[in-house]
PDB file of C-alpha atoms and ligand atoms in Angstrom:
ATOM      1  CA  UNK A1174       0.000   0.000   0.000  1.00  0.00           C
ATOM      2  CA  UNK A1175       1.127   3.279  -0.979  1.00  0.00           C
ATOM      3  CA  UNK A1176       1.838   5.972   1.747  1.00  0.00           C
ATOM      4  CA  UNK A1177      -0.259   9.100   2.052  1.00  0.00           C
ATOM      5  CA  UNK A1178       1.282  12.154   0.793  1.00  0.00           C
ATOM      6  CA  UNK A1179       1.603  14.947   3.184  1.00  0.00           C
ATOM      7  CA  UNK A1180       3.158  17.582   1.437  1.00  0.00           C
ATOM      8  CA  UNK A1181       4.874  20.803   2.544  1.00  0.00           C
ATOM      9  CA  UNK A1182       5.388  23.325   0.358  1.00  0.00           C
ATOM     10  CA  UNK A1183       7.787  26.767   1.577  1.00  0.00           C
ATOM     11  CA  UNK A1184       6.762  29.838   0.131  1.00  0.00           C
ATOM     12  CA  UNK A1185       8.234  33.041  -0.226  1.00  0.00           C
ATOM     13  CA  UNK A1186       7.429  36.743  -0.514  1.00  0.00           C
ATOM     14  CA  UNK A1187       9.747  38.190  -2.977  1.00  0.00           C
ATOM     15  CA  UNK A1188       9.524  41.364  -4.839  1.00  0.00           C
ATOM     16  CA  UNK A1189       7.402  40.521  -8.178  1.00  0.00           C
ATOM     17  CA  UNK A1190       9.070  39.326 -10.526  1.00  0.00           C
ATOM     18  CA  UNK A1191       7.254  41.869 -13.649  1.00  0.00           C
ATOM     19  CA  UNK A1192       9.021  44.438 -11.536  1.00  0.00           C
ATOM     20  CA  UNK A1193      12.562  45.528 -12.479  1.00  0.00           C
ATOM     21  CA  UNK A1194      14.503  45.468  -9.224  1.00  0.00           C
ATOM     22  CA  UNK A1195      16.926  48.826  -8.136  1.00  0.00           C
ATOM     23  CA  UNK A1196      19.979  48.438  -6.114  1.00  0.00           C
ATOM     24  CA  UNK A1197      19.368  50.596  -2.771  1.00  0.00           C
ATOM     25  CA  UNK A1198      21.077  53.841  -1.689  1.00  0.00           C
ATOM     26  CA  UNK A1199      23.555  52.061   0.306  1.00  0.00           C
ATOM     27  CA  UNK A1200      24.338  49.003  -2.291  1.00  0.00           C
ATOM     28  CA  UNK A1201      23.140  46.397   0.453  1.00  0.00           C
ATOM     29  CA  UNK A1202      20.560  45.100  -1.815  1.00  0.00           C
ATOM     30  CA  UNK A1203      17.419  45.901  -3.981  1.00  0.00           C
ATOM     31  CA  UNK A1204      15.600  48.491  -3.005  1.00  0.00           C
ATOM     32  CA  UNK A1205      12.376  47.788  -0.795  1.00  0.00           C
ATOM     33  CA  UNK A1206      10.215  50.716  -0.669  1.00  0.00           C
ATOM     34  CA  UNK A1207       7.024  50.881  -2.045  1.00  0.00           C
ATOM     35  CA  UNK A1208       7.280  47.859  -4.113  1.00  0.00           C
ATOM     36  CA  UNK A1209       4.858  45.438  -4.751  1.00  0.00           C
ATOM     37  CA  UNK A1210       5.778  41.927  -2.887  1.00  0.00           C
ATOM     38  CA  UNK A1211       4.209  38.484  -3.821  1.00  0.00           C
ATOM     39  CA  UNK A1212       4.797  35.234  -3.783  1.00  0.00           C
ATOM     40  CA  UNK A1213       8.129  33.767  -5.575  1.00  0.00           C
ATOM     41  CA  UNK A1214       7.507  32.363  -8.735  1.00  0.00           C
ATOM     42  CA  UNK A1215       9.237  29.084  -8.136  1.00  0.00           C
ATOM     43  CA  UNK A1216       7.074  28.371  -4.972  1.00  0.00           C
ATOM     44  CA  UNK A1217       3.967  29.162  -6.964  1.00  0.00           C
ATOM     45  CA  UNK A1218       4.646  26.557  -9.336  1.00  0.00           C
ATOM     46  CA  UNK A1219       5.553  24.365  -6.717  1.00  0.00           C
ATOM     47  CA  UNK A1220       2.197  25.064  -4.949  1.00  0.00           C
ATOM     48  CA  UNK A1221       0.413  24.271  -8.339  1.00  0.00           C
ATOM     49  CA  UNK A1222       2.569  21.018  -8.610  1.00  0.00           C
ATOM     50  CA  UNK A1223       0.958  19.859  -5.218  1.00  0.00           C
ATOM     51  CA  UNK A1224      -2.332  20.782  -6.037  1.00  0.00           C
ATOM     52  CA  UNK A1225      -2.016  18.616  -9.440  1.00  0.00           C
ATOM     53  CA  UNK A1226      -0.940  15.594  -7.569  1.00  0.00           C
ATOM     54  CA  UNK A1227      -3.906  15.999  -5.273  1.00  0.00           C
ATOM     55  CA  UNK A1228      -6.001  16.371  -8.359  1.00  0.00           C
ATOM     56  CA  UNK A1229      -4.906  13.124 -10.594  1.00  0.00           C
ATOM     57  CA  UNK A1230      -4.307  10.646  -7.441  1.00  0.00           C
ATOM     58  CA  UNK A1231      -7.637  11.035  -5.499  1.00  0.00           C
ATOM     59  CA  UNK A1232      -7.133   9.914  -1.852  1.00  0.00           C
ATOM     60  CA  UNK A1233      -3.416  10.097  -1.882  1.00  0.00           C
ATOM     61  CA  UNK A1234      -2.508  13.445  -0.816  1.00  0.00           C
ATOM     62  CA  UNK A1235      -3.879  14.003   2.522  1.00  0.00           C
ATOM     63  CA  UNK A1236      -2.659  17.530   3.279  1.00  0.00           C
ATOM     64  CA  UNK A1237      -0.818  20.236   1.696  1.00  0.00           C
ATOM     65  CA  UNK A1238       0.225  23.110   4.078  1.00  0.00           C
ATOM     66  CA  UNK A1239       2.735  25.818   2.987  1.00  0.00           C
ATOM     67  CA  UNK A1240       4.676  27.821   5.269  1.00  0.00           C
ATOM     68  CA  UNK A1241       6.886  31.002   4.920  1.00  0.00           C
ATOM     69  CA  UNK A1242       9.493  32.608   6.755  1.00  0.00           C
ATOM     70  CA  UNK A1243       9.374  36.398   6.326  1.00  0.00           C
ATOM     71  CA  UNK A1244       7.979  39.599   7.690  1.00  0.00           C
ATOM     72  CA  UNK A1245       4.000  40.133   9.139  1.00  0.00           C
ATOM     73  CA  UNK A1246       3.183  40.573   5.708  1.00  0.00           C
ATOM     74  CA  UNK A1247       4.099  37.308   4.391  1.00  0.00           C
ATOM     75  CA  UNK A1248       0.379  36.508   5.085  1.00  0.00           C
ATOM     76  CA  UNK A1249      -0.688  37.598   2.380  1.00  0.00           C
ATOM     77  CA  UNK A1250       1.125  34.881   0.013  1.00  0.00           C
ATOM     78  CA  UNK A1251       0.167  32.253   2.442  1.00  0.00           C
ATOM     79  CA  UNK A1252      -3.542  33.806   2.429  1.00  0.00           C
ATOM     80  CA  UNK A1253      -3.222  32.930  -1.678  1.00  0.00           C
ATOM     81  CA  UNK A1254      -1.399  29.990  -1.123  1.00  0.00           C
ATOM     82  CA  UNK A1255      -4.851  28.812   0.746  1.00  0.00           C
ATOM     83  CA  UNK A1256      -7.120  29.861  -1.750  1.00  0.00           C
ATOM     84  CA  UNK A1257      -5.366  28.313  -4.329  1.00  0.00           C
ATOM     85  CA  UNK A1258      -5.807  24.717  -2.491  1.00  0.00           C
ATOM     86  CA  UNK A1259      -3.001  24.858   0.327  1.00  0.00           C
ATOM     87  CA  UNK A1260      -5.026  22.870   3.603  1.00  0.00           C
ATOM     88  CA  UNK A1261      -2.987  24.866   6.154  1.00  0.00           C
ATOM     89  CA  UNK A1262      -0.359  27.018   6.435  1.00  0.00           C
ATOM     90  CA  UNK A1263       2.194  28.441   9.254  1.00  0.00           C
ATOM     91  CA  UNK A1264       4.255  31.862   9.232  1.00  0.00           C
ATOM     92  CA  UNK A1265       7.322  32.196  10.718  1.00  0.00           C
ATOM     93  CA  UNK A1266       7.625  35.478  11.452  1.00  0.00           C
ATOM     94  CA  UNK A1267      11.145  36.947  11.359  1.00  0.00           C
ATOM     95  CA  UNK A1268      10.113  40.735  11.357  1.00  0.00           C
ATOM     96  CA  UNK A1269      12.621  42.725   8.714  1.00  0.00           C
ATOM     97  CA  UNK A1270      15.359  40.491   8.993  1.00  0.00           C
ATOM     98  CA  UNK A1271      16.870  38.695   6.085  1.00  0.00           C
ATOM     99  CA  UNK A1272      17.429  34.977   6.721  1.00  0.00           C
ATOM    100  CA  UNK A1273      20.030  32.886   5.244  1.00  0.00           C
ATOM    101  CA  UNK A1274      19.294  29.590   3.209  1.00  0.00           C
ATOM    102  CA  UNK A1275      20.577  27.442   6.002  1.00  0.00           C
ATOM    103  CA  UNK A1276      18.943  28.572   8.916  1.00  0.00           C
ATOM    104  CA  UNK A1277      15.567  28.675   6.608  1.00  0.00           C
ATOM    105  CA  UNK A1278      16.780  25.114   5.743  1.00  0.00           C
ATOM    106  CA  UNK A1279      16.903  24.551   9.588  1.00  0.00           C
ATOM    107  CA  UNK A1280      13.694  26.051  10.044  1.00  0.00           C
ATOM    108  CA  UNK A1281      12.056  23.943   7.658  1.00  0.00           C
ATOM    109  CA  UNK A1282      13.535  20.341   9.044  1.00  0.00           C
ATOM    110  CA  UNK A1283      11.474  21.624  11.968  1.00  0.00           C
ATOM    111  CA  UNK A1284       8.421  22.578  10.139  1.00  0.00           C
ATOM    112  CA  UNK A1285       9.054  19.001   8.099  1.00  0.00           C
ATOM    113  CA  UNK A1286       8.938  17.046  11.960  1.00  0.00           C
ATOM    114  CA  UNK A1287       5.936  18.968  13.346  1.00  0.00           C
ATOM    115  CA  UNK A1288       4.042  18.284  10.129  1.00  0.00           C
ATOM    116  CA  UNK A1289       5.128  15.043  10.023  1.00  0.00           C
ATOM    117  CA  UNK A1290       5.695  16.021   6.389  1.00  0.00           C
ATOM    118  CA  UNK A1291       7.358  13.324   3.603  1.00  0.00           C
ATOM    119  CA  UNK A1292       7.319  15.080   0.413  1.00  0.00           C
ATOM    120  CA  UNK A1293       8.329  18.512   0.280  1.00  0.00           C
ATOM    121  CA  UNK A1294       8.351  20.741  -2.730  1.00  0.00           C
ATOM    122  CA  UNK A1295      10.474  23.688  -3.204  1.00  0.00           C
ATOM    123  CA  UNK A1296      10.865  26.471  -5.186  1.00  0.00           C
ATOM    124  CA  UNK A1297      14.398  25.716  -7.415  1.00  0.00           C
ATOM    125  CA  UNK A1298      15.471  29.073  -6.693  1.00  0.00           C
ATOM    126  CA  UNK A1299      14.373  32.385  -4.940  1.00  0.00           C
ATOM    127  CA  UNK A1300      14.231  35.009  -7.512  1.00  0.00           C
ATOM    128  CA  UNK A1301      15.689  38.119  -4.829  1.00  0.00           C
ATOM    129  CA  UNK A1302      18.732  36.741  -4.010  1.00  0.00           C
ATOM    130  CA  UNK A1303      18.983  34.057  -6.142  1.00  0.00           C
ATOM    131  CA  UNK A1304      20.424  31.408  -3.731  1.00  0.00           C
ATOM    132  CA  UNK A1305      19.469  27.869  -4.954  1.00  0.00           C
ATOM    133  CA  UNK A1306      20.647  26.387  -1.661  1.00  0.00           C
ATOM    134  CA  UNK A1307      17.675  25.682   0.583  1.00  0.00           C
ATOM    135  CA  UNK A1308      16.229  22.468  -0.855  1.00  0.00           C
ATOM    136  CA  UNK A1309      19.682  20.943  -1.481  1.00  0.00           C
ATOM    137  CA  UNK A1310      20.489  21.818   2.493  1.00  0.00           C
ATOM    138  CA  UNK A1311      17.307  20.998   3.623  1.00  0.00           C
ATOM    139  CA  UNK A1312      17.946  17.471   1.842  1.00  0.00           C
ATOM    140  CA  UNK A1313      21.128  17.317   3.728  1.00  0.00           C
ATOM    141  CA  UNK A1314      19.788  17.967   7.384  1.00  0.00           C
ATOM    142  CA  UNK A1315      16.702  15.634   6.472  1.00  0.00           C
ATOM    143  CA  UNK A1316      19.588  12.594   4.886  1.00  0.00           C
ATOM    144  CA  UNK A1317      16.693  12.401   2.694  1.00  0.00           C
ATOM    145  CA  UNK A1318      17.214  12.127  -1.403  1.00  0.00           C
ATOM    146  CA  UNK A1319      16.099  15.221  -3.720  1.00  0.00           C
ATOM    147  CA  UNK A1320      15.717  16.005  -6.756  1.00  0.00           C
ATOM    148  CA  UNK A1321      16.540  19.710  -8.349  1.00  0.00           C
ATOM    149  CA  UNK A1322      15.232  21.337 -11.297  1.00  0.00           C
ATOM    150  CA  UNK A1323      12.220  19.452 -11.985  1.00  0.00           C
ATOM    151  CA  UNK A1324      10.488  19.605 -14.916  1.00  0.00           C
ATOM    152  CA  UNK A1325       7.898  16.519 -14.636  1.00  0.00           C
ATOM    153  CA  UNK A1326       7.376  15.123 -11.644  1.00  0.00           C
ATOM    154  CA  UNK A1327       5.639  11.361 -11.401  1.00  0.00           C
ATOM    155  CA  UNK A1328       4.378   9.147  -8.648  1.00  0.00           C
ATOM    156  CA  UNK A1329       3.828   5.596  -8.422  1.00  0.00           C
ATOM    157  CA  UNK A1330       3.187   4.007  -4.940  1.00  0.00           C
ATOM    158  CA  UNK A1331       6.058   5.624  -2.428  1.00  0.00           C
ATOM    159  CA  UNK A1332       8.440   6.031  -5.879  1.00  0.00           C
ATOM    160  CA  UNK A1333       8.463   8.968  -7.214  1.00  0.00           C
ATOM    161  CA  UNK A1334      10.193  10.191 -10.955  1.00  0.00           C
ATOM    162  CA  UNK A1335      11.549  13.089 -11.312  1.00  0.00           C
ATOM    163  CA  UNK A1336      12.733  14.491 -14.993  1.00  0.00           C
ATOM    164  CA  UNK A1337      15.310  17.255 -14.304  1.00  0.00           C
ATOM    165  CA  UNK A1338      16.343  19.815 -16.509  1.00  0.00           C
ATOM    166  CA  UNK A1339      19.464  19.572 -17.299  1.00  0.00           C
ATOM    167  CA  UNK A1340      22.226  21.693 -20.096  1.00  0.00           C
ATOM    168  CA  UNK A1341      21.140  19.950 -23.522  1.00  0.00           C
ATOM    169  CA  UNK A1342      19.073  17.179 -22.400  1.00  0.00           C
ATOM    170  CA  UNK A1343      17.204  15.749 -18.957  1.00  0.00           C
ATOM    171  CA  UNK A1344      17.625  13.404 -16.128  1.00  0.00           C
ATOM    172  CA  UNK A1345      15.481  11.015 -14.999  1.00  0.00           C
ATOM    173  CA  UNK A1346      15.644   9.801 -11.079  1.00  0.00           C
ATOM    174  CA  UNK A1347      13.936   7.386  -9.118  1.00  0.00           C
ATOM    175  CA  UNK A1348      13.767   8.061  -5.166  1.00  0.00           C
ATOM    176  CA  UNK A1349      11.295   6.749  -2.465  1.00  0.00           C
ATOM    177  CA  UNK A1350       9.475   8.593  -0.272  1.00  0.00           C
ATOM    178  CA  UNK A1351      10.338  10.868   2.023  1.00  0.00           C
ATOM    179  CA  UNK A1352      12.264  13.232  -0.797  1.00  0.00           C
ATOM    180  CA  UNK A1353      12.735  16.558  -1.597  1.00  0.00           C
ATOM    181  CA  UNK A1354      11.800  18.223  -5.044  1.00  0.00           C
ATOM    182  CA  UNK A1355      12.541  21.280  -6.264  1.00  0.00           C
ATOM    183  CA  UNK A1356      10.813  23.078  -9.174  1.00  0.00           C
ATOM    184  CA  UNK A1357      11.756  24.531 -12.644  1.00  0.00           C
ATOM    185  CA  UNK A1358      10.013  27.247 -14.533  1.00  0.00           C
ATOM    186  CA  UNK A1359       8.672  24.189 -17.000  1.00  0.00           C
ATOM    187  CA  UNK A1360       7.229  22.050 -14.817  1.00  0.00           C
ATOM    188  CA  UNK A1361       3.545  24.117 -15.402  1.00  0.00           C
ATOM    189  CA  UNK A1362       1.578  26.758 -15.234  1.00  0.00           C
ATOM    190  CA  UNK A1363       0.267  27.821 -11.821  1.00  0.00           C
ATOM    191  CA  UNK A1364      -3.746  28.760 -11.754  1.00  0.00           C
ATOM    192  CA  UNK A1365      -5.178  31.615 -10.692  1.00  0.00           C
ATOM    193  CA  UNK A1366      -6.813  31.695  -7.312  1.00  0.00           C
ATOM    194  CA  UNK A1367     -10.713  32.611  -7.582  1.00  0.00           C
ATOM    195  CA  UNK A1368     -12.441  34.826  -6.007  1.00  0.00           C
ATOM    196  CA  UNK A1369     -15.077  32.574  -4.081  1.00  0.00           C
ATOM    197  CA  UNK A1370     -11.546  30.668  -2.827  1.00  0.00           C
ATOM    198  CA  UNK A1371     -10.129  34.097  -2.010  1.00  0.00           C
ATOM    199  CA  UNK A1372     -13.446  34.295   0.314  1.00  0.00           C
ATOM    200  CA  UNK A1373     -13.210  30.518   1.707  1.00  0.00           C
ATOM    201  CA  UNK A1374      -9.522  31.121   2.574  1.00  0.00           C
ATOM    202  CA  UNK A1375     -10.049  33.386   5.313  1.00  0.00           C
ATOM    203  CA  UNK A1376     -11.365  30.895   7.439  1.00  0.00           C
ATOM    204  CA  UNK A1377      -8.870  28.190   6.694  1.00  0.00           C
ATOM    205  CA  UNK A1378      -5.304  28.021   9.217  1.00  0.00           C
ATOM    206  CA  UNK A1379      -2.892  30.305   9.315  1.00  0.00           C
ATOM    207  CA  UNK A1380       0.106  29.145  12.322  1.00  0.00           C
ATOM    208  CA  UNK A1381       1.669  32.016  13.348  1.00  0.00           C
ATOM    209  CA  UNK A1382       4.947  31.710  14.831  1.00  0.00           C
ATOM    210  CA  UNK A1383       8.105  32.783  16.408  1.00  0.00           C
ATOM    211  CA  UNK A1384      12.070  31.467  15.418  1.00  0.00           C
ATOM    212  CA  UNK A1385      12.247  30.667  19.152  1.00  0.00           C
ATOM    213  CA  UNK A1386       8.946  28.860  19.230  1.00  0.00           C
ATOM    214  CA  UNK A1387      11.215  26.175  17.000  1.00  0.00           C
ATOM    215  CA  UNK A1388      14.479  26.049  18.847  1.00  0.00           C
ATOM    216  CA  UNK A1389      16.222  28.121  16.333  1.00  0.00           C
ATOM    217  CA  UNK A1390      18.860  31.027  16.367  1.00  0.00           C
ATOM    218  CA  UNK A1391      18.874  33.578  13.466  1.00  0.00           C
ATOM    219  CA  UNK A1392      23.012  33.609  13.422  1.00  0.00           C
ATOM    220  CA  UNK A1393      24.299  35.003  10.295  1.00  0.00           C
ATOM    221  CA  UNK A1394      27.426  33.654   8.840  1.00  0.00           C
ATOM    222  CA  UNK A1395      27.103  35.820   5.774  1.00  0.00           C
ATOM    223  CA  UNK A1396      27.799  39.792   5.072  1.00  0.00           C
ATOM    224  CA  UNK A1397      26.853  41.298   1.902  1.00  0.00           C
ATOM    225  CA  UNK A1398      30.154  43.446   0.949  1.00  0.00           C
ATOM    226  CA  UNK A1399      28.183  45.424  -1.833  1.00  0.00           C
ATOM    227  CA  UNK A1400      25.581  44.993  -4.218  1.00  0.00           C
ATOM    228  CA  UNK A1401      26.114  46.408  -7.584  1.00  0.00           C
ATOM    229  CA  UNK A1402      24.259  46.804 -11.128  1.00  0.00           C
ATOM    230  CA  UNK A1403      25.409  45.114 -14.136  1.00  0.00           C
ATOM    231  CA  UNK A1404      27.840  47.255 -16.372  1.00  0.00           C
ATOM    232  CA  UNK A1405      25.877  49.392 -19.051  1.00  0.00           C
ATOM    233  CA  UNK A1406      26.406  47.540 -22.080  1.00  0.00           C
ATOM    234  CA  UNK A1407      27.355  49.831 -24.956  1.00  0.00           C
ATOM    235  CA  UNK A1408      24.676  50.649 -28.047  1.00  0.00           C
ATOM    236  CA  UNK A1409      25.464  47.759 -31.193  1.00  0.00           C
ATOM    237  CA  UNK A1410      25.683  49.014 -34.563  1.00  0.00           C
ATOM    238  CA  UNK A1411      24.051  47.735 -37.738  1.00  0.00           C
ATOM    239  CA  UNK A1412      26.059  46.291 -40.692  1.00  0.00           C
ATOM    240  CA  UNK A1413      24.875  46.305 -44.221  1.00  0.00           C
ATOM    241  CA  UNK A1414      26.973  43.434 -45.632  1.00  0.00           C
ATOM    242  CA  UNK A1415      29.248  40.746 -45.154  1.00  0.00           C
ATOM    243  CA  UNK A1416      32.583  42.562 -45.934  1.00  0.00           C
ATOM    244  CA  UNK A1417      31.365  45.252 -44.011  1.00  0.00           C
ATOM    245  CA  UNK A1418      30.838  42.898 -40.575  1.00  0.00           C
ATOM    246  CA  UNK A1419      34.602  41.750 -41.448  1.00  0.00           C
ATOM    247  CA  UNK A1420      35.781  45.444 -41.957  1.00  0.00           C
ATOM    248  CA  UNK A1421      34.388  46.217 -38.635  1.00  0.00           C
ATOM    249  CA  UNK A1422      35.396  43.550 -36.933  1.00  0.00           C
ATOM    250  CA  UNK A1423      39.039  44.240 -38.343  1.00  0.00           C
ATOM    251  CA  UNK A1424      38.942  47.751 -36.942  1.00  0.00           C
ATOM    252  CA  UNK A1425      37.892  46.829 -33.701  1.00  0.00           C
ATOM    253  CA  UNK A1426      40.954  44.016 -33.882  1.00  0.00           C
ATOM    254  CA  UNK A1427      38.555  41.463 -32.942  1.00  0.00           C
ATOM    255  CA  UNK A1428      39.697  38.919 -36.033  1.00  0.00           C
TER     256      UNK A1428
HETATM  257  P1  AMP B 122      16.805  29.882  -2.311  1.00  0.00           P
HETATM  258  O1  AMP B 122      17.648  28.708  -1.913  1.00  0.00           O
HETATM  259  O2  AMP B 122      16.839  31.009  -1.297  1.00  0.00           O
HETATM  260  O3  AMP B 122      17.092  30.356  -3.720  1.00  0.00           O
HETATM  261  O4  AMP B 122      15.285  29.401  -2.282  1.00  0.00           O
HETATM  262  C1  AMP B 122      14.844  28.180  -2.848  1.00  0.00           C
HETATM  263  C2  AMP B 122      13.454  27.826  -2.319  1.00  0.00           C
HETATM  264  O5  AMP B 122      13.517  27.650  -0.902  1.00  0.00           O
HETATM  265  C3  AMP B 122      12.364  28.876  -2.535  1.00  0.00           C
HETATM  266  O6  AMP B 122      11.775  28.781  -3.821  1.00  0.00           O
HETATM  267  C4  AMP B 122      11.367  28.486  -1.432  1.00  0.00           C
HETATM  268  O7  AMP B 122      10.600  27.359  -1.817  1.00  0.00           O
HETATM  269  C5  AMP B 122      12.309  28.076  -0.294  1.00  0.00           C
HETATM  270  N1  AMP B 122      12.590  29.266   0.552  1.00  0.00           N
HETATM  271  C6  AMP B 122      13.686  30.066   0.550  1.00  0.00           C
HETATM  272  N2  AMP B 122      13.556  31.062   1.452  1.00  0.00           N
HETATM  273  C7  AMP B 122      12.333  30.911   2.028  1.00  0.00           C
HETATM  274  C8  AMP B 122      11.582  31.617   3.020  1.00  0.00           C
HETATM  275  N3  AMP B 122      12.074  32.718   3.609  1.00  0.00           N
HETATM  276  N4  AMP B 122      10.350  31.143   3.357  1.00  0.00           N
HETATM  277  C9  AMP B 122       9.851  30.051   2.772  1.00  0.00           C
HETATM  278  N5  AMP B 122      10.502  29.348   1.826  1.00  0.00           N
HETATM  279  C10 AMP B 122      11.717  29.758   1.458  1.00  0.00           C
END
């Protein structure tokens, strides 16, 4: 008999990704202000993933619950996550501060035990600071196998296939449950939450809680030196011909 999926799915509140970021004033990071947050889009399609799996294996999944580590206002993409078909979810409320991918990783293995969670799906990447660390550390404080970069995911029984993307081609792996997947931009296309859902949501759970309610410290063992734009790239220029392109690229000693 085939074990009951309980799936937990992190989320997290990122600037938007149709927004062009600007480095801030003091060249710590992007700036903040008065931009519009929501949730990242890796986390969203890993949300949609879980949803699917709920929707072609009736009976198997028997929860999903998301949770998020961020400010107060990370509600709101766990408020979406629920109206979108999360079951529960918890916020871990860190105020301002910016938490590194291990202790989120650490904060999850906790999240994974008190959910008594054994499938959990992961955005590939954060699209602020780019990491692509948590699910491969969370993997590694969990000893439990993963696979990165989805772009199908299939289950059979406790096995689950995973096709990764890969540079020219894909990988197929085979792990049993409990494992750890993270998601690629091809896996699919995350839905849209209605607005009846939107309404039902409010009542579902939303856990709020503290870094110490789990045991954890928020040490940093990273400093961001500086944070800087990419050069300006200079304008092109058109060529009309062949022998032109080659008389250019002459003058420019670049052949
Ligand atoms: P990263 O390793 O920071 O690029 O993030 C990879 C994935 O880890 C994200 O797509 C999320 O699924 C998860 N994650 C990272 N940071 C957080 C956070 N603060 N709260 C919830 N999930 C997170």
């Amino acid at each position: 008999m085939s074990s009951k999926l309980k799936i937990l799915v992190p989320v997290k509140r990122v600037i938007d990704f149709a927004i062009k970021p600007r480095i801030n004033k003091a060249q710590t990071g992007v700036e903040t202000k008065g931009v519009k947050f929501s949730i990242n889009p890796f986390c969203d399609i890993a949300l949609e993933e879980s949803i699917r799996i709920r929707e072609a294996h009736k009976g198997l999944v028997e929860k999903i619950h998301a949770v998020s580590i961020g400010p107060t206002k990370a509600q709101d993409i766990l408020r979406t996550a629920l109206a979108k078909g999360a079951d529960s979810t918890t916020l871990i409320d860190v105020g301002d501060e910016e938490v590194e991918p291990l202790t989120v990783a650490k904060l999850l293995q906790k999240t994974v035990e008190k959910e008594d969670s054994n499938l959990v799906i992961l955005g590939k990447q954060a699209i602020d600071d780019d990491s692509n660390q948590t699910g491969q550390m969370l993997a590694g404080l969990l000893n439990w196998p993963q696979a990165t970069n989805a772009s199908k995911v299939e289950i059979d029984g406790d096995n689950i296939t995973v096709t990764r993307e890969i540079d020219g081609g894909s990988d197929t792996l085979r792990a049993k449950l409990p494992m750890i997947v993270t998601t690629d931009l091809r896996l699919n296309e995350p839905r849209y939450a209605s607005l009846p859902n939107i309404m039902k949501a409010k009542k579902k759970p939303l856990e709020k809680l503290k870094v110490s309610d789990l045991g954890i410290e928020l040490s940093k063992r990273l400093e961001t030196l500086k944070v800087e734009e990419p050069p300006q790239r200079e304008a092109g220029v058109k060529v009309e011909s062949v022998d032109e392109l080659i008389s250019k690229l002459k003058e420019l000693k670049a052949i």
